[in-house]
Amino acid sequence: MTINPEVNEINKEYEYGWSNPERYAVKAPKGLRRDVVEMISRAKDEPQWMLDFRLKALDIFYSKPMPTWGADLSGLNLDEIYYYIKPEGANARSWDDVPDDVKQTFERLGIPEAERAALAGVGAQYESEMVYHNLKEEWEKLGVVFLSIEDGLKEYPELFREHFATIVPPEDNKFAAINSAVWSGGSFVYVPKGVKVDIPLQTYFRINAESSGQFERTLIIIDEGAQAHYIEGCTAPAYSSDSFHSGVIEIVVKEGARFRYSTIQNWSHNVYNLVTQRAAVYAGGVMEWVDGNLGSKVTMKYPACYLLEEGARGEVLSIAMAGRGQHQDAGAKIVHFAPNTSGTIVSKSISKDSGRSSYRGLVKIYEGARGSQTNVECDALLLDDEARTDTYPYIEIEEKDARVGHEATVSKINDEQILYLQSRGLSEDEAAGLIVRGFIEPIAKELPLEYAVELNRLIELEMEGSVG
Amino acid sequence: MTHQLEIRNLHATVGDTEILKGINLIVPRGELHAIMGPNGNGKSTLAKVIVGDPEYTVTQGEVLVDGQNILEMEPDERARLGVFLAFQYPVEIPGVTIANFLRLAMQARKAEGEEVSFTEFYGKLQSALKTLEWDESIVERYLNAGFSGGEKKRNEILQMLMLEPNYIIMDETDSGLDVDALKIVARGVNSMRGPSLGGLIITHYQRLLDYIVPDKVHIIVNGKVVQTGGPELAKKLDSEGYDWVKELATA
Ligand SMILES: Nc1ncnc2c1ncn2[C@@H]1O[C@H](COP(=O)(O)OP(=O)(O)OP(=O)(O)O)[C@@H](O)[C@H]1O
Ligand SMILES: [Mg+2]
């Protein structure tokens, strides 16, 4: 396991920066090309419609310009990326069948222990493929499905095709088009009517090879009156050349169902993380995104709730932390299509050194969505004078009988707070850490305890030596 | 070692303005001294300089805690030596529960490798809450966030009871308290009184000193101690006001 010395500087506190030697069953040549797309489809032994879909998406990708409205993407060279790497021994059901070095990787990341702990199921993706997916038997018996996306397509072709790419079509944006062309890995989840999975499902994503991309595709269907919570975590080695992660997450929350999707994104600081996450929410359903963005070089991510039927509700809680050289362009999108739908957006960002965090959010209320309402609260905390934060709220209201509330605050860590805590015996660093933890508490408390602890720990690592 | 808080010829400035102009005071452990004086004459400044507020620059003098000069120390080191200020305006720290904060503050006083045990923490907390007639649910609230003026003051005393300082400085803890709360707070302070506790009680009113009877009273005007006396001095101020002391200051 090696760490590249050049990026040691920017990744000096990144504890997941080691990598394994590369041993792969398939590694496609660099660049986003038609033959690579065909190779992926062949490797997965896909039906013709999926290959056609991929190739159409590739054309859409070629026809769309790079977005220029968000973070600076000029450093991302799409021709230098490996789009498909299949590790040896992909898609095991038993932990014993996972190859040793991959197994060790996930053991170092604490994944098998996590499974033994309070989780309903665990998945692990290494490079382009899921290497492991397992659901506890009690949930399987109730008809819950938790598979790699590839197995989902094979085992539930109709359910898959009914929903796939209906929520995020390839035309949506350039990165959704890339993903649609080269997607590989990700989860397929189905929770049957009325089944309440009361402990989380978790998937862990790991990029190992240099200059590689990960394009997982996740499709989750929560049937009427069902409930579930899905958690994803991600890390990568600290290379000097950039890596690229562009996932597409599609979620269907049917009538009266309730679903929460939580992310703790801790990519190394050389990863471009451009993700499209969207949920379609039906009558009386509730969708909650809890989004923690700590790692990556650039993140552009705006989890969305499309409130399609009466009484649907969407919530986005996000935390972003931007340190030196990082830009977190994160936010949310809530679109009201139906009457009496409601939304909440709470966004909290922390910026330090030359880090930059932006809140970018859209709230749209279509005509006819009477009695609908969304409240937006975004709070930014700056730890020093070099740090930067911006807010880009877009609000479009076509309906008279609807309301959008927007509150934004920017604060600096306050000297009086530091003195107060220090006068009780806490060191300056501890005091600053505690203030930051308090700042994100409204979101951390929504996470299961172990994840809240992990989030706080990661923030403390980033905070070390940041005041003074 | 002399067990006392000693302030020697202390001068302090904020920007170009000198606020403390040579304060001299000695408070042995076992004694509580009242500090009185008109508004804007340096009482809070003295308190904050003692705890190490970086806002103020000490230009001359010393502050000795049990014989050790603390002026070069960080505020947290001073706290660990047993100095505690109940602030005139306690700040709000949203998102941090009182319980969590108290535990961290107690932990900060422990030697490396030593943990605050649950029984130690919970036992102390129970008895402090009882003294202050406060329901346990208060410790799940965020530190001072949305607290009333009186609740903030009571919370300062809660921290004081939990952290068991050697020297307390109370900056107008009585202002904003109703009569009942005043008695409760006084009871909290009196419960700590004893041969190992010294302190300064900054106040404008005799009514606090009816409950916490000071060993001495000092009057600060224009950044200097202009008069020192016994408890009767505070009573005199209560009936006659500050005009006569202001004359002392200019004399
Ligand atoms: N940080 C500061 N910046 C500017 N001026 C200050 C600062 N702190 C104190 N002062 C000034 O110093 C003087 C003394 O203030 P201080 O707060 O010590 O008075 P005090 O005696 O505690 O008054 P009060 O009885 O009203 O509480 C005042 O004129 C005040 O405006
Ligand atoms: Mg004052």
Tab-separated table of C-alpha atoms in Angstrom, chain A residues 41-396:
chain	number	residue	atom	x	y	z
A	41	SER	CA	-22.325	-3.823	-21.731
A	42	ARG	CA	-20.725	-7.037	-22.966
A	43	ALA	CA	-18.923	-7.648	-19.685
A	44	LYS	CA	-22.279	-7.395	-17.937
A	45	ASP	CA	-24.064	-9.585	-20.470
A	46	GLU	CA	-26.853	-7.039	-20.771
A	47	PRO	CA	-30.080	-7.098	-22.787
A	48	GLN	CA	-30.001	-5.168	-26.056
A	49	TRP	CA	-32.237	-2.363	-24.730
A	50	MET	CA	-29.644	-1.449	-22.156
A	51	LEU	CA	-26.845	-1.285	-24.705
A	52	ASP	CA	-29.065	0.921	-26.888
A	53	PHE	CA	-29.796	3.107	-23.887
A	54	ARG	CA	-26.089	3.467	-23.126
A	55	LEU	CA	-25.187	4.387	-26.684
A	56	LYS	CA	-27.958	6.962	-26.889
A	57	ALA	CA	-26.725	8.432	-23.606
A	58	LEU	CA	-23.228	8.623	-25.074
A	59	ASP	CA	-24.553	10.745	-27.933
A	60	ILE	CA	-26.340	12.980	-25.473
A	61	PHE	CA	-23.103	13.351	-23.567
A	62	TYR	CA	-21.241	14.406	-26.744
A	63	SER	CA	-23.940	16.927	-27.585
A	64	LYS	CA	-24.012	18.683	-24.207
A	65	PRO	CA	-21.486	21.341	-23.202
A	66	MET	CA	-19.751	21.198	-19.827
A	67	PRO	CA	-21.760	23.204	-17.308
A	68	THR	CA	-20.174	26.553	-16.521
A	69	TRP	CA	-22.593	27.804	-13.896
A	70	GLY	CA	-21.220	25.877	-10.933
A	71	ALA	CA	-17.811	24.921	-9.658
A	72	ASP	CA	-14.677	25.230	-11.782
A	73	LEU	CA	-14.371	21.976	-13.745
A	74	SER	CA	-11.543	23.087	-16.030
A	75	GLY	CA	-9.136	20.743	-14.224
A	76	LEU	CA	-11.230	17.689	-15.055
A	77	ASN	CA	-9.886	16.016	-18.160
A	78	LEU	CA	-12.490	13.480	-19.228
A	79	ASP	CA	-10.104	11.898	-21.752
A	80	GLU	CA	-7.638	10.924	-19.021
A	81	ILE	CA	-10.085	8.852	-16.990
A	82	TYR	CA	-10.473	5.071	-16.928
A	83	TYR	CA	-14.211	4.509	-17.170
A	84	TYR	CA	-14.406	0.836	-16.372
A	85	ILE	CA	-12.296	-1.338	-14.102
A	86	LYS	CA	-13.616	-4.697	-13.046
A	87	PRO	CA	-11.835	-6.097	-9.997
A	88	GLU	CA	-11.189	-9.806	-9.654
A	89	GLY	CA	-13.852	-11.725	-7.801
A	90	ALA	CA	-16.653	-9.190	-8.177
A	91	ASN	CA	-20.088	-9.646	-6.682
A	92	ALA	CA	-19.612	-12.143	-3.875
A	93	ARG	CA	-22.421	-13.002	-1.504
A	94	SER	CA	-20.108	-14.365	1.125
A	95	TRP	CA	-17.385	-12.259	2.632
A	96	ASP	CA	-15.003	-15.233	2.308
A	97	ASP	CA	-15.236	-15.081	-1.489
A	98	VAL	CA	-14.028	-11.497	-1.685
A	99	PRO	CA	-10.352	-11.374	-2.824
A	100	ASP	CA	-7.911	-10.861	0.039
A	101	ASP	CA	-6.576	-7.410	-0.779
A	102	VAL	CA	-10.077	-6.045	-1.372
A	103	LYS	CA	-11.282	-7.729	1.768
A	104	GLN	CA	-8.455	-6.154	3.721
A	105	THR	CA	-9.315	-2.774	2.275
A	106	PHE	CA	-12.857	-2.960	3.545
A	107	GLU	CA	-11.703	-4.437	6.827
A	108	ARG	CA	-9.463	-1.421	7.317
A	109	LEU	CA	-12.477	0.746	6.581
A	110	GLY	CA	-14.485	-1.112	9.197
A	111	ILE	CA	-17.115	-2.530	6.830
A	112	PRO	CA	-17.597	-6.126	8.061
A	113	GLU	CA	-17.883	-4.940	11.669
A	114	ALA	CA	-20.475	-2.465	10.518
A	115	GLU	CA	-22.491	-5.332	9.099
A	116	ARG	CA	-22.361	-7.325	12.281
A	117	ALA	CA	-23.586	-4.207	14.033
A	118	ALA	CA	-27.014	-2.772	13.560
A	119	LEU	CA	-27.441	-2.952	9.792
A	120	ALA	CA	-30.051	-4.756	7.749
A	121	GLY	CA	-27.718	-5.255	4.821
A	122	VAL	CA	-24.305	-4.239	3.505
A	123	GLY	CA	-22.901	-3.652	0.058
A	124	ALA	CA	-19.371	-2.767	-0.994
A	125	GLN	CA	-18.234	-1.390	-4.314
A	126	TYR	CA	-14.579	-1.520	-5.399
A	127	GLU	CA	-13.746	0.384	-8.599
A	128	SER	CA	-16.548	-0.285	-11.067
A	129	GLU	CA	-18.212	-3.305	-9.508
A	130	MET	CA	-19.980	-4.302	-6.374
A	131	VAL	CA	-17.691	-6.864	-4.769
A	132	TYR	CA	-20.116	-7.800	-2.048
A	133	HIS	CA	-23.790	-7.490	-1.293
A	134	ASN	CA	-25.633	-9.154	1.489
A	135	LEU	CA	-29.020	-8.756	3.103
A	136	LYS	CA	-29.873	-10.320	6.429
A	137	GLU	CA	-32.212	-13.241	6.089
A	138	GLU	CA	-35.028	-11.809	8.175
A	139	TRP	CA	-35.445	-8.990	5.653
A	140	GLU	CA	-35.096	-11.263	2.656
A	141	LYS	CA	-37.973	-13.309	4.061
A	142	LEU	CA	-40.174	-10.226	4.115
A	143	GLY	CA	-39.504	-9.733	0.415
A	144	VAL	CA	-36.970	-6.929	0.733
A	145	VAL	CA	-34.555	-6.846	-2.201
A	146	PHE	CA	-31.018	-5.501	-1.802
A	147	LEU	CA	-28.829	-6.402	-4.758
A	148	SER	CA	-26.152	-4.964	-6.962
A	149	ILE	CA	-27.782	-2.970	-9.729
A	150	GLU	CA	-26.608	-5.573	-12.270
A	151	ASP	CA	-28.311	-8.376	-10.373
A	152	GLY	CA	-31.387	-6.191	-10.036
A	153	LEU	CA	-31.573	-5.907	-13.804
A	154	LYS	CA	-31.145	-9.673	-14.194
A	155	GLU	CA	-33.482	-10.827	-11.453
A	156	TYR	CA	-36.228	-8.170	-11.621
A	157	PRO	CA	-36.171	-7.076	-15.278
A	158	GLU	CA	-39.703	-5.655	-15.345
A	159	LEU	CA	-39.590	-3.704	-12.119
A	160	PHE	CA	-36.175	-2.443	-13.143
A	161	ARG	CA	-37.214	-1.297	-16.583
A	162	GLU	CA	-40.398	0.321	-15.284
A	163	HIS	CA	-38.394	2.794	-13.201
A	164	PHE	CA	-34.841	2.939	-14.541
A	165	ALA	CA	-33.919	6.378	-15.956
A	166	THR	CA	-37.456	7.660	-15.482
A	167	ILE	CA	-36.451	9.937	-12.639
A	168	VAL	CA	-33.053	11.012	-13.921
A	169	PRO	CA	-33.091	10.655	-17.717
A	170	PRO	CA	-29.758	10.928	-19.565
A	171	GLU	CA	-30.874	14.278	-21.010
A	172	ASP	CA	-31.001	15.748	-17.510
A	173	ASN	CA	-27.416	16.950	-17.446
A	174	LYS	CA	-24.023	16.119	-18.897
A	175	PHE	CA	-22.970	14.018	-15.935
A	176	ALA	CA	-26.206	12.074	-15.851
A	177	ALA	CA	-25.476	11.338	-19.528
A	178	ILE	CA	-21.950	10.090	-18.724
A	179	ASN	CA	-23.332	7.905	-15.986
A	180	SER	CA	-26.060	6.556	-18.241
A	181	ALA	CA	-23.462	5.580	-20.829
A	182	VAL	CA	-20.939	3.888	-18.549
A	183	TRP	CA	-22.817	3.102	-15.341
A	184	SER	CA	-21.528	0.180	-13.366
A	185	GLY	CA	-22.212	-0.946	-9.815
A	186	GLY	CA	-24.571	0.604	-7.327
A	187	SER	CA	-27.542	-0.877	-5.548
A	188	PHE	CA	-30.995	-2.066	-6.464
A	189	VAL	CA	-33.392	-1.890	-3.554
A	190	TYR	CA	-37.037	-2.800	-3.328
A	191	VAL	CA	-39.052	-2.643	-0.114
A	192	PRO	CA	-42.499	-4.238	-0.496
A	193	LYS	CA	-45.768	-2.645	0.560
A	194	GLY	CA	-46.054	-1.944	4.261
A	195	VAL	CA	-42.641	-3.430	5.168
A	196	LYS	CA	-40.720	-1.262	7.609
A	197	VAL	CA	-36.990	-1.892	7.573
A	198	ASP	CA	-36.156	-0.177	10.810
A	199	ILE	CA	-32.359	-0.499	10.702
A	200	PRO	CA	-30.256	0.927	7.872
A	201	LEU	CA	-28.966	-0.651	4.682
A	202	GLN	CA	-25.461	0.492	3.915
A	203	THR	CA	-23.233	0.600	0.875
A	204	TYR	CA	-19.628	1.581	0.872
A	205	PHE	CA	-17.812	2.920	-2.195
A	206	ARG	CA	-14.087	2.732	-2.712
A	207	ILE	CA	-12.038	3.928	-5.673
A	208	ASN	CA	-8.565	2.342	-5.683
A	209	ALA	CA	-6.919	2.829	-9.091
A	210	GLU	CA	-5.330	6.089	-10.150
A	211	SER	CA	-7.156	8.334	-12.648
A	212	SER	CA	-10.220	6.207	-12.514
A	213	GLY	CA	-13.863	6.939	-12.488
A	214	GLN	CA	-16.723	5.444	-10.575
A	215	PHE	CA	-20.204	5.656	-12.076
A	216	GLU	CA	-22.512	3.787	-9.831
A	217	ARG	CA	-26.184	3.758	-10.498
A	218	THR	CA	-28.651	3.157	-7.745
A	219	LEU	CA	-32.358	2.507	-8.080
A	220	ILE	CA	-34.486	2.317	-4.972
A	221	ILE	CA	-38.204	1.629	-4.894
A	222	ILE	CA	-40.087	1.997	-1.630
A	223	ASP	CA	-43.550	0.612	-2.153
A	224	GLU	CA	-46.758	1.918	-0.574
A	225	GLY	CA	-46.576	2.457	3.167
A	226	ALA	CA	-43.074	0.966	3.419
A	227	GLN	CA	-40.095	2.476	5.205
A	228	ALA	CA	-36.309	2.252	4.936
A	229	HIS	CA	-33.029	4.074	5.503
A	230	TYR	CA	-30.042	3.714	3.179
A	231	ILE	CA	-26.559	4.971	4.008
A	232	GLU	CA	-23.606	5.390	1.685
A	233	GLY	CA	-19.997	6.128	2.549
A	234	CYS	CA	-17.060	6.732	0.232
A	235	THR	CA	-13.266	7.042	0.262
A	236	ALA	CA	-10.401	6.882	-2.233
A	237	PRO	CA	-6.592	6.898	-2.217
A	238	ALA	CA	-4.807	10.204	-2.328
A	239	TYR	CA	-3.307	10.368	-5.846
A	240	SER	CA	-1.844	13.421	-7.477
A	241	SER	CA	-3.894	12.941	-10.627
A	242	ASP	CA	-7.606	13.492	-10.377
A	243	SER	CA	-10.267	10.852	-10.095
A	244	PHE	CA	-13.865	11.204	-11.066
A	245	HIS	CA	-17.026	10.038	-9.377
A	246	SER	CA	-20.364	10.582	-11.015
A	247	GLY	CA	-23.229	8.590	-9.612
A	248	VAL	CA	-26.906	8.675	-10.422
A	249	ILE	CA	-29.334	7.825	-7.656
A	250	GLU	CA	-33.001	7.362	-8.500
A	251	ILE	CA	-35.578	6.869	-5.829
A	252	VAL	CA	-39.297	6.153	-5.940
A	253	VAL	CA	-41.235	6.788	-2.758
A	254	LYS	CA	-44.743	5.518	-3.284
A	255	GLU	CA	-47.935	6.511	-1.535
A	256	GLY	CA	-47.547	6.826	2.223
A	257	ALA	CA	-43.996	5.472	2.138
A	258	ARG	CA	-41.055	6.960	3.961
A	259	PHE	CA	-37.406	6.856	2.953
A	260	ARG	CA	-34.166	8.402	4.101
A	261	TYR	CA	-30.931	8.410	2.115
A	262	SER	CA	-27.822	9.452	4.047
A	263	THR	CA	-24.381	10.094	2.633
A	264	ILE	CA	-21.086	10.611	4.347
A	265	GLN	CA	-18.871	11.623	1.455
A	266	ASN	CA	-15.214	11.549	2.378
A	267	TRP	CA	-13.438	11.185	-0.977
A	268	SER	CA	-9.768	12.125	-0.982
A	269	HIS	CA	-9.044	15.687	-2.105
A	270	ASN	CA	-8.279	14.692	-5.695
A	271	VAL	CA	-11.766	13.497	-6.625
A	272	TYR	CA	-14.294	15.379	-8.727
A	273	ASN	CA	-17.612	14.355	-7.270
A	274	LEU	CA	-20.510	15.234	-9.582
A	275	VAL	CA	-23.609	13.406	-8.568
A	276	THR	CA	-27.280	13.487	-9.521
A	277	GLN	CA	-29.661	12.308	-6.805
A	278	ARG	CA	-33.391	12.575	-7.199
A	279	ALA	CA	-36.514	11.168	-5.620
A	280	ALA	CA	-40.048	11.015	-6.980
A	281	VAL	CA	-42.456	11.237	-4.072
A	282	TYR	CA	-46.095	10.167	-4.334
A	283	ALA	CA	-49.168	10.972	-2.218
A	284	GLY	CA	-48.373	11.435	1.455
A	285	GLY	CA	-44.888	9.976	0.995
A	286	VAL	CA	-41.851	11.397	2.746
A	287	MET	CA	-38.337	11.594	1.324
A	288	GLU	CA	-35.375	12.776	3.382
A	289	TRP	CA	-31.863	13.343	2.099
A	290	VAL	CA	-29.139	13.700	4.704
A	291	ASP	CA	-25.991	14.723	2.924
A	292	GLY	CA	-22.556	15.183	4.486
A	293	ASN	CA	-19.882	16.406	2.084
A	294	LEU	CA	-16.470	16.482	3.694
A	295	GLY	CA	-14.075	15.168	1.088
A	296	SER	CA	-13.417	15.585	-2.658
A	297	LYS	CA	-11.720	18.372	-4.598
A	298	VAL	CA	-14.926	19.590	-6.179
A	299	THR	CA	-18.423	18.464	-5.351
A	300	MET	CA	-21.525	19.457	-7.256
A	301	LYS	CA	-24.517	17.827	-5.740
A	302	TYR	CA	-28.099	18.948	-5.255
A	303	PRO	CA	-30.295	16.151	-3.901
A	304	ALA	CA	-33.780	16.638	-5.289
A	305	CYS	CA	-37.330	15.814	-4.258
A	306	TYR	CA	-40.031	15.907	-6.913
A	307	LEU	CA	-43.267	16.113	-4.993
A	308	LEU	CA	-45.639	14.599	-7.517
A	309	GLU	CA	-48.840	14.008	-5.585
A	310	GLU	CA	-50.863	15.637	-2.868
A	311	GLY	CA	-49.364	15.675	0.614
A	312	ALA	CA	-45.901	14.541	-0.480
A	313	ARG	CA	-43.048	15.857	1.600
A	314	GLY	CA	-39.346	16.342	0.911
A	315	GLU	CA	-36.476	17.241	3.185
A	316	VAL	CA	-32.853	17.926	2.450
A	317	LEU	CA	-30.393	18.330	5.295
A	318	SER	CA	-26.862	18.966	4.186
A	319	ILE	CA	-23.505	19.673	5.745
A	320	ALA	CA	-20.502	20.718	3.733
A	321	MET	CA	-16.985	21.265	4.944
A	322	ALA	CA	-14.502	22.910	2.596
A	323	GLY	CA	-10.820	23.111	3.462
A	324	ARG	CA	-7.780	24.176	1.448
A	325	GLY	CA	-8.251	23.584	-2.276
A	326	GLN	CA	-11.791	22.285	-1.936
A	327	HIS	CA	-14.999	23.607	-3.413
A	328	GLN	CA	-18.255	22.195	-2.138
A	329	ASP	CA	-21.027	23.379	-4.418
A	330	ALA	CA	-23.909	21.662	-2.748
A	331	GLY	CA	-27.530	22.315	-2.136
A	332	ALA	CA	-30.950	20.980	-2.863
A	333	LYS	CA	-33.873	21.012	-5.207
A	334	ILE	CA	-37.500	20.788	-4.195
A	335	VAL	CA	-40.134	20.856	-6.918
A	336	HIS	CA	-43.817	21.019	-6.038
A	337	PHE	CA	-46.108	19.535	-8.694
A	338	ALA	CA	-49.168	18.884	-6.517
A	339	PRO	CA	-51.289	20.637	-3.890
A	340	ASN	CA	-50.402	20.661	-0.194
A	341	THR	CA	-46.890	19.414	-0.692
A	342	SER	CA	-44.182	20.608	1.640
A	343	GLY	CA	-40.439	20.822	1.819
A	344	THR	CA	-37.599	21.750	4.141
A	345	ILE	CA	-34.029	22.538	3.222
A	346	VAL	CA	-31.423	23.002	5.914
A	347	SER	CA	-27.920	23.557	4.660
A	348	LYS	CA	-24.917	24.142	6.882
A	349	SER	CA	-21.449	24.796	5.572
A	350	ILE	CA	-18.096	25.252	7.211
A	351	SER	CA	-15.217	26.782	5.283
A	352	LYS	CA	-11.618	27.180	6.286
A	353	ASP	CA	-8.248	28.104	4.770
A	354	SER	CA	-8.896	28.836	1.105
A	355	GLY	CA	-11.858	26.446	1.014
A	356	ARG	CA	-15.063	27.525	-0.594
A	357	SER	CA	-18.574	26.324	-0.016
A	358	SER	CA	-21.607	27.354	-1.970
A	359	TYR	CA	-25.235	26.729	-1.312
A	360	ARG	CA	-27.145	26.366	-4.564
A	361	GLY	CA	-30.773	25.507	-4.269
A	362	LEU	CA	-33.895	25.536	-6.368
A	363	VAL	CA	-37.409	25.656	-5.024
A	364	LYS	CA	-40.060	25.523	-7.696
A	365	ILE	CA	-43.809	25.556	-7.174
A	366	TYR	CA	-45.904	24.838	-10.246
A	367	GLU	CA	-49.275	26.422	-10.834
A	368	GLY	CA	-51.946	24.320	-9.178
A	369	ALA	CA	-49.759	23.202	-6.273
A	370	ARG	CA	-52.020	25.107	-3.902
A	371	GLY	CA	-51.213	25.266	-0.214
A	372	SER	CA	-47.634	24.154	-0.801
A	373	GLN	CA	-44.683	25.451	1.063
A	374	THR	CA	-40.930	25.064	1.457
A	375	ASN	CA	-38.658	26.589	4.054
A	376	VAL	CA	-35.004	27.086	3.317
A	377	GLU	CA	-32.413	27.766	5.954
A	378	CYS	CA	-28.775	28.051	5.062
A	379	ASP	CA	-26.098	28.846	7.544
A	380	ALA	CA	-22.450	29.279	6.751
A	381	LEU	CA	-19.652	29.290	9.275
A	382	LEU	CA	-16.282	30.733	8.313
A	383	LEU	CA	-13.277	29.708	10.343
A	384	ASP	CA	-10.851	32.315	9.037
A	385	ASP	CA	-10.480	35.279	6.680
A	386	GLU	CA	-9.321	33.243	3.687
A	387	ALA	CA	-12.401	31.043	3.582
A	388	ARG	CA	-15.286	31.846	1.304
A	389	THR	CA	-18.980	31.112	1.086
A	390	ASP	CA	-21.738	32.028	-1.372
A	391	THR	CA	-25.450	31.461	-1.611
A	392	TYR	CA	-27.369	30.961	-4.857
A	393	PRO	CA	-31.039	30.535	-4.035
A	394	TYR	CA	-33.332	30.101	-7.031
A	395	ILE	CA	-37.007	30.426	-6.247
A	396	GLU	CA	-39.698	30.030	-8.895
